[in-house]
PDB file of C-alpha atoms in Angstrom:
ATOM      1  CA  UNK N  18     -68.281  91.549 183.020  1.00 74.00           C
ATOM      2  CA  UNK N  19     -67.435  88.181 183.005  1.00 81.00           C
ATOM      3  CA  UNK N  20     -65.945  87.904 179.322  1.00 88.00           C
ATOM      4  CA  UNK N  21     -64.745  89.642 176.397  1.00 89.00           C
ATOM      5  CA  UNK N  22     -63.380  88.616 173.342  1.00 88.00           C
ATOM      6  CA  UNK N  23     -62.272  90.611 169.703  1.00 86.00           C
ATOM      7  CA  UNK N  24     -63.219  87.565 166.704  1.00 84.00           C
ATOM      8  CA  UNK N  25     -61.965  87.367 163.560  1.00 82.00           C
ATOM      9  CA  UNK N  26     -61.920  89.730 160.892  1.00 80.00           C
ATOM     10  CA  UNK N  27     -64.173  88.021 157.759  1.00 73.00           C
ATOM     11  CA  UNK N  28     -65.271  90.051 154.871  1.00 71.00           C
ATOM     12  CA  UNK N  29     -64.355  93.802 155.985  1.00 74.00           C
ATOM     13  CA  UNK N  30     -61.978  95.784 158.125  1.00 76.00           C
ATOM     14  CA  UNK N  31     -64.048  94.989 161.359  1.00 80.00           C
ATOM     15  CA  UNK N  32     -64.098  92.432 163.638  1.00 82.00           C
ATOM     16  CA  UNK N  33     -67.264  91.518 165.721  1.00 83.00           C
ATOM     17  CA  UNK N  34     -66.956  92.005 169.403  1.00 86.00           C
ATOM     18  CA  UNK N  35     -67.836  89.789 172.256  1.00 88.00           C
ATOM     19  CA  UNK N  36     -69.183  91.010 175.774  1.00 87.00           C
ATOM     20  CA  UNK N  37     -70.605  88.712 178.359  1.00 86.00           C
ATOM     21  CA  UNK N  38     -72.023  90.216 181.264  1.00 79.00           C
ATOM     22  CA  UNK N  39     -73.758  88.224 184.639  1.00 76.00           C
ATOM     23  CA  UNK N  40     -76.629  89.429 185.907  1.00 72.00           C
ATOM     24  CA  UNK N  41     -77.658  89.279 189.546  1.00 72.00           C
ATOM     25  CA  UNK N  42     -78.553  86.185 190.507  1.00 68.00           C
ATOM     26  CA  UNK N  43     -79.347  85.039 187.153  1.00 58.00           C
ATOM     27  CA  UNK N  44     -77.216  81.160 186.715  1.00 61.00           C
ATOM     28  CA  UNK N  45     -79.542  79.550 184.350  1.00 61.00           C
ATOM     29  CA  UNK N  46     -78.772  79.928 180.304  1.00 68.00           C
ATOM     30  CA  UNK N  47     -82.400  81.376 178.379  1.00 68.00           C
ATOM     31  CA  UNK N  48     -82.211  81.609 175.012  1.00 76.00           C
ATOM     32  CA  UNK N  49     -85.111  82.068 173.250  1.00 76.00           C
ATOM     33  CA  UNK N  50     -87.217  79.469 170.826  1.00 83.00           C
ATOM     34  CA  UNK N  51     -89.655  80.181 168.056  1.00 85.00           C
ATOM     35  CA  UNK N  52     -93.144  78.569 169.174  1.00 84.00           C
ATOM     36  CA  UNK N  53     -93.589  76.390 165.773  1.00 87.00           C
ATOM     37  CA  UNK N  54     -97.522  76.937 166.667  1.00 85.00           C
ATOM     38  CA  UNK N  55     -97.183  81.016 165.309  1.00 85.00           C
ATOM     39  CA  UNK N  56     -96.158  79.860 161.916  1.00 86.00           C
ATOM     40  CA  UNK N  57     -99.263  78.318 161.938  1.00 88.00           C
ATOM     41  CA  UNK N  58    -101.298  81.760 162.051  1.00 86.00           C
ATOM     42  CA  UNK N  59    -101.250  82.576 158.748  1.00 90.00           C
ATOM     43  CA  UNK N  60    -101.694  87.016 159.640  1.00 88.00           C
ATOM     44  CA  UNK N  61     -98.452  86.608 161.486  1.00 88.00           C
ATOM     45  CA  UNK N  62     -96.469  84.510 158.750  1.00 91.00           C
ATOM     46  CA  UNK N  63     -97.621  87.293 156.004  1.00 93.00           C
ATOM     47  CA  UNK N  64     -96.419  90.406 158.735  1.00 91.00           C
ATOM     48  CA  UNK N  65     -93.093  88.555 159.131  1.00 92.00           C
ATOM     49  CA  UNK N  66     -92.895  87.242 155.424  1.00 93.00           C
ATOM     50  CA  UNK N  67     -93.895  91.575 154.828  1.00 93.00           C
ATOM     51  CA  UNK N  68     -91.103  92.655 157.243  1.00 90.00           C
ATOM     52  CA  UNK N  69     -88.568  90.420 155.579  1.00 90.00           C
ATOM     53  CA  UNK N  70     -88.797  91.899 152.166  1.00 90.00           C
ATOM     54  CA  UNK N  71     -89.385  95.501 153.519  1.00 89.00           C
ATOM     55  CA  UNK N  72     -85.736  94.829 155.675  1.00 87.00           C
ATOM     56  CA  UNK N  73     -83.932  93.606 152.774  1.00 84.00           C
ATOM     57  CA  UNK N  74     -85.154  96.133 150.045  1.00 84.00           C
ATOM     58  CA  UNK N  75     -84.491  98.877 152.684  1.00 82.00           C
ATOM     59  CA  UNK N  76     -81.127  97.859 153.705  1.00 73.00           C
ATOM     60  CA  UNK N  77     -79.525  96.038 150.205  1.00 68.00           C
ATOM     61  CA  UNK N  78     -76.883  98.943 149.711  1.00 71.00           C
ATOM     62  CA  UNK N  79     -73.571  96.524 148.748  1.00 64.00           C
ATOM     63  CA  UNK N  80     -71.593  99.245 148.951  1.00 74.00           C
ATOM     64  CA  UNK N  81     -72.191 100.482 153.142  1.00 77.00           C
ATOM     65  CA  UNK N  82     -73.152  97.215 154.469  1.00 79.00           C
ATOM     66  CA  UNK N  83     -71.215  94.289 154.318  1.00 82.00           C
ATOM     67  CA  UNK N  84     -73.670  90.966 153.607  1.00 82.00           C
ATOM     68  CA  UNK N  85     -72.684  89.201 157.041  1.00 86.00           C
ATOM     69  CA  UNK N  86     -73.292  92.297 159.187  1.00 86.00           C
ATOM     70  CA  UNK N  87     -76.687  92.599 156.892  1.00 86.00           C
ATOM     71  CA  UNK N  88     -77.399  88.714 157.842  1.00 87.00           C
ATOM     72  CA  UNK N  89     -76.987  89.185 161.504  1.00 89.00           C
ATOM     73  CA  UNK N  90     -78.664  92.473 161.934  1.00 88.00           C
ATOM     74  CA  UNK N  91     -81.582  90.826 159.756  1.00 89.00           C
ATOM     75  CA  UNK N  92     -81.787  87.898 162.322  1.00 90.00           C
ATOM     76  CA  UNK N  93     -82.039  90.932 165.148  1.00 90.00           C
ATOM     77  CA  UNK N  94     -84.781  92.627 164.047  1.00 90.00           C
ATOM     78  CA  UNK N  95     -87.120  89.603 162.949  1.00 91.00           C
ATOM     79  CA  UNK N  96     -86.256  87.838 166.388  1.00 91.00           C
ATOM     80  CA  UNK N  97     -87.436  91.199 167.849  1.00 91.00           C
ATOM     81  CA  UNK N  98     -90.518  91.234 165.622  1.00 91.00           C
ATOM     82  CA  UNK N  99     -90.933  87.735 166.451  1.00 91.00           C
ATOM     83  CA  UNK N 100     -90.908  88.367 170.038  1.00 89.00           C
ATOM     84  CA  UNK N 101     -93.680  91.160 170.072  1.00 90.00           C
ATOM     85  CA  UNK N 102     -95.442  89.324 168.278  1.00 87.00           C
ATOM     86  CA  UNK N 103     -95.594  86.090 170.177  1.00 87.00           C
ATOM     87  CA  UNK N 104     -96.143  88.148 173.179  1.00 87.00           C
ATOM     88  CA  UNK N 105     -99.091  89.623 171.746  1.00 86.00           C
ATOM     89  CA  UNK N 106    -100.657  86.696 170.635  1.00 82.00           C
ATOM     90  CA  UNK N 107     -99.883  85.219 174.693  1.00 80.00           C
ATOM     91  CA  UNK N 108    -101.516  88.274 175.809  1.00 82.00           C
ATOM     92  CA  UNK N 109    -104.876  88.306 173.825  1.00 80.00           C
ATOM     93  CA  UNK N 110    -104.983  84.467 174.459  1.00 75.00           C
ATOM     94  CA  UNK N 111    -104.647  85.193 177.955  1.00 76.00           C
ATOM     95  CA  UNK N 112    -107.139  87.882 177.881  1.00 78.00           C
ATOM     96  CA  UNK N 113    -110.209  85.786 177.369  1.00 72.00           C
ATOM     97  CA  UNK N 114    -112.332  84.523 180.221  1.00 71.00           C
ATOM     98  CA  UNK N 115    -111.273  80.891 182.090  1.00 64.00           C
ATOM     99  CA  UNK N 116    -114.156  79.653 180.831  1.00 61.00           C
ATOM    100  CA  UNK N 117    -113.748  80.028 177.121  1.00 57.00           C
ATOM    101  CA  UNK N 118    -109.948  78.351 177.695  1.00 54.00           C
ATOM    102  CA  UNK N 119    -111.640  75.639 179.495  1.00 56.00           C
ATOM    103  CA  UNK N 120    -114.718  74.969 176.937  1.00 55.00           C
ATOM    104  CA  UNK N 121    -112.397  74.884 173.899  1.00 53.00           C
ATOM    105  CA  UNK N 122    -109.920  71.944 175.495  1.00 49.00           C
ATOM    106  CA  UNK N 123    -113.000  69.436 176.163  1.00 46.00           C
TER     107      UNK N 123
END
Protein backbone atom coordinates (compact mmCIF):
# COMPACT_ATOMS: atom_id res chain seq x y z
CA UNK A 1 0.00 0.00 0.00
CA UNK A 2 1.62 2.94 -0.87
CA UNK A 3 -1.32 5.54 -0.17
CA UNK A 4 -4.54 6.13 1.34
CA UNK A 5 -6.60 8.94 1.66
CA UNK A 6 -10.58 9.63 3.12
CA UNK A 7 -11.96 12.83 0.47
CA UNK A 8 -14.48 15.00 1.08
CA UNK A 9 -17.91 14.46 1.91
CA UNK A 10 -20.17 16.09 -1.25
CA UNK A 11 -23.78 15.36 -1.60
CA UNK A 12 -24.39 12.47 1.13
CA UNK A 13 -23.11 11.14 4.41
CA UNK A 14 -20.15 9.28 2.63
CA UNK A 15 -16.98 10.14 1.65
CA UNK A 16 -15.12 8.37 -1.28
CA UNK A 17 -12.05 6.48 -0.32
CA UNK A 18 -8.64 6.43 -1.79
CA UNK A 19 -6.26 3.27 -1.94
CA UNK A 20 -3.11 3.14 -3.96
CA UNK A 21 -1.40 0.02 -4.11
CA UNK A 22 2.27 -0.85 -6.15
CA UNK A 23 2.48 -3.70 -7.92
CA UNK A 24 5.63 -5.73 -8.43
CA UNK A 25 7.78 -4.27 -10.56
CA UNK A 26 5.24 -2.26 -12.22
CA UNK A 27 6.88 1.87 -12.27
CA UNK A 28 5.24 3.05 -15.35
CA UNK A 29 1.60 4.97 -15.01
CA UNK A 30 -1.20 3.02 -17.71
CA UNK A 31 -4.26 4.47 -17.86
CA UNK A 32 -6.38 3.54 -20.38
CA UNK A 33 -7.59 5.59 -23.75
CA UNK A 34 -10.66 5.15 -25.88
CA UNK A 35 -9.37 4.19 -29.55
CA UNK A 36 -11.43 7.16 -31.40
CA UNK A 37 -11.38 4.47 -34.45
CA UNK A 38 -14.39 2.18 -32.38
CA UNK A 39 -16.73 5.08 -32.46
CA UNK A 40 -16.39 4.75 -35.89
CA UNK A 41 -18.11 1.14 -36.01
CA UNK A 42 -21.39 2.05 -35.99
CA UNK A 43 -22.67 -1.91 -34.15
CA UNK A 44 -20.46 -0.89 -31.29
CA UNK A 45 -21.68 2.87 -30.90
CA UNK A 46 -25.51 1.48 -30.92
CA UNK A 47 -24.36 -1.53 -28.05
CA UNK A 48 -22.76 1.27 -25.99
CA UNK A 49 -25.41 4.04 -26.91
CA UNK A 50 -28.03 0.57 -25.78
CA UNK A 51 -26.05 -0.01 -22.54
CA UNK A 52 -26.19 3.64 -21.61
CA UNK A 53 -29.90 3.97 -21.52
CA UNK A 54 -30.42 0.36 -20.15
CA UNK A 55 -27.76 1.63 -17.03
CA UNK A 56 -29.54 4.73 -16.40
CA UNK A 57 -33.25 3.49 -16.60
CA UNK A 58 -32.09 0.54 -14.39
CA UNK A 59 -30.31 2.45 -11.82
CA UNK A 60 -32.37 6.17 -11.73
CA UNK A 61 -33.80 5.47 -8.10
CA UNK A 62 -33.14 9.31 -6.50
CA UNK A 63 -33.96 8.11 -3.45
CA UNK A 64 -30.90 4.99 -2.86
CA UNK A 65 -28.36 6.39 -5.09
CA UNK A 66 -26.92 9.58 -4.82
CA UNK A 67 -26.34 11.23 -8.63
CA UNK A 68 -22.39 11.47 -8.18
CA UNK A 69 -21.98 7.88 -6.97
CA UNK A 70 -24.56 7.07 -10.07
CA UNK A 71 -22.04 9.22 -12.42
CA UNK A 72 -18.97 7.40 -11.38
CA UNK A 73 -20.30 3.93 -11.22
CA UNK A 74 -21.83 4.77 -14.81
CA UNK A 75 -18.26 5.71 -16.07
CA UNK A 76 -17.18 2.02 -14.49
CA UNK A 77 -19.26 -0.06 -16.20
CA UNK A 78 -19.14 1.60 -19.82
CA UNK A 79 -15.19 1.77 -19.48
CA UNK A 80 -15.58 -1.98 -18.72
CA UNK A 81 -17.94 -2.47 -21.66
CA UNK A 82 -15.67 -0.41 -23.59
CA UNK A 83 -12.79 -2.50 -22.82
CA UNK A 84 -14.37 -5.94 -23.90
CA UNK A 85 -15.33 -4.59 -26.53
CA UNK A 86 -12.21 -3.09 -27.97
CA UNK A 87 -10.56 -6.26 -27.09
CA UNK A 88 -12.86 -8.13 -29.13
CA UNK A 89 -12.70 -6.17 -32.03
CA UNK A 90 -8.36 -6.53 -31.55
CA UNK A 91 -8.96 -10.12 -31.38
CA UNK A 92 -11.14 -10.84 -34.53
CA UNK A 93 -8.85 -8.30 -36.38
CA UNK A 94 -6.05 -10.27 -35.31
CA UNK A 95 -7.65 -13.45 -36.20
CA UNK A 96 -7.52 -13.10 -39.93
CA UNK A 97 -4.70 -14.46 -42.03
CA UNK A 98 -1.26 -12.07 -42.61
CA UNK A 99 -2.17 -11.95 -45.86
CA UNK A 100 -5.56 -10.35 -45.79
CA UNK A 101 -3.82 -7.53 -43.21
CA UNK A 102 -1.21 -7.12 -45.75
CA UNK A 103 -3.54 -6.92 -49.07
CA UNK A 104 -5.90 -4.37 -47.47
CA UNK A 105 -2.85 -1.70 -46.52
CA UNK A 106 -1.50 -1.59 -50.31
Amino acid sequence: VTTTSIDVITWSDHADKSLTLRILNLTWPWTWKLNPLLLHNTALTKTISTDITDYFELKTDPEAISPITLWTAHKAVIRGKLISLATQSNNIILSYPLSDKTDSFL
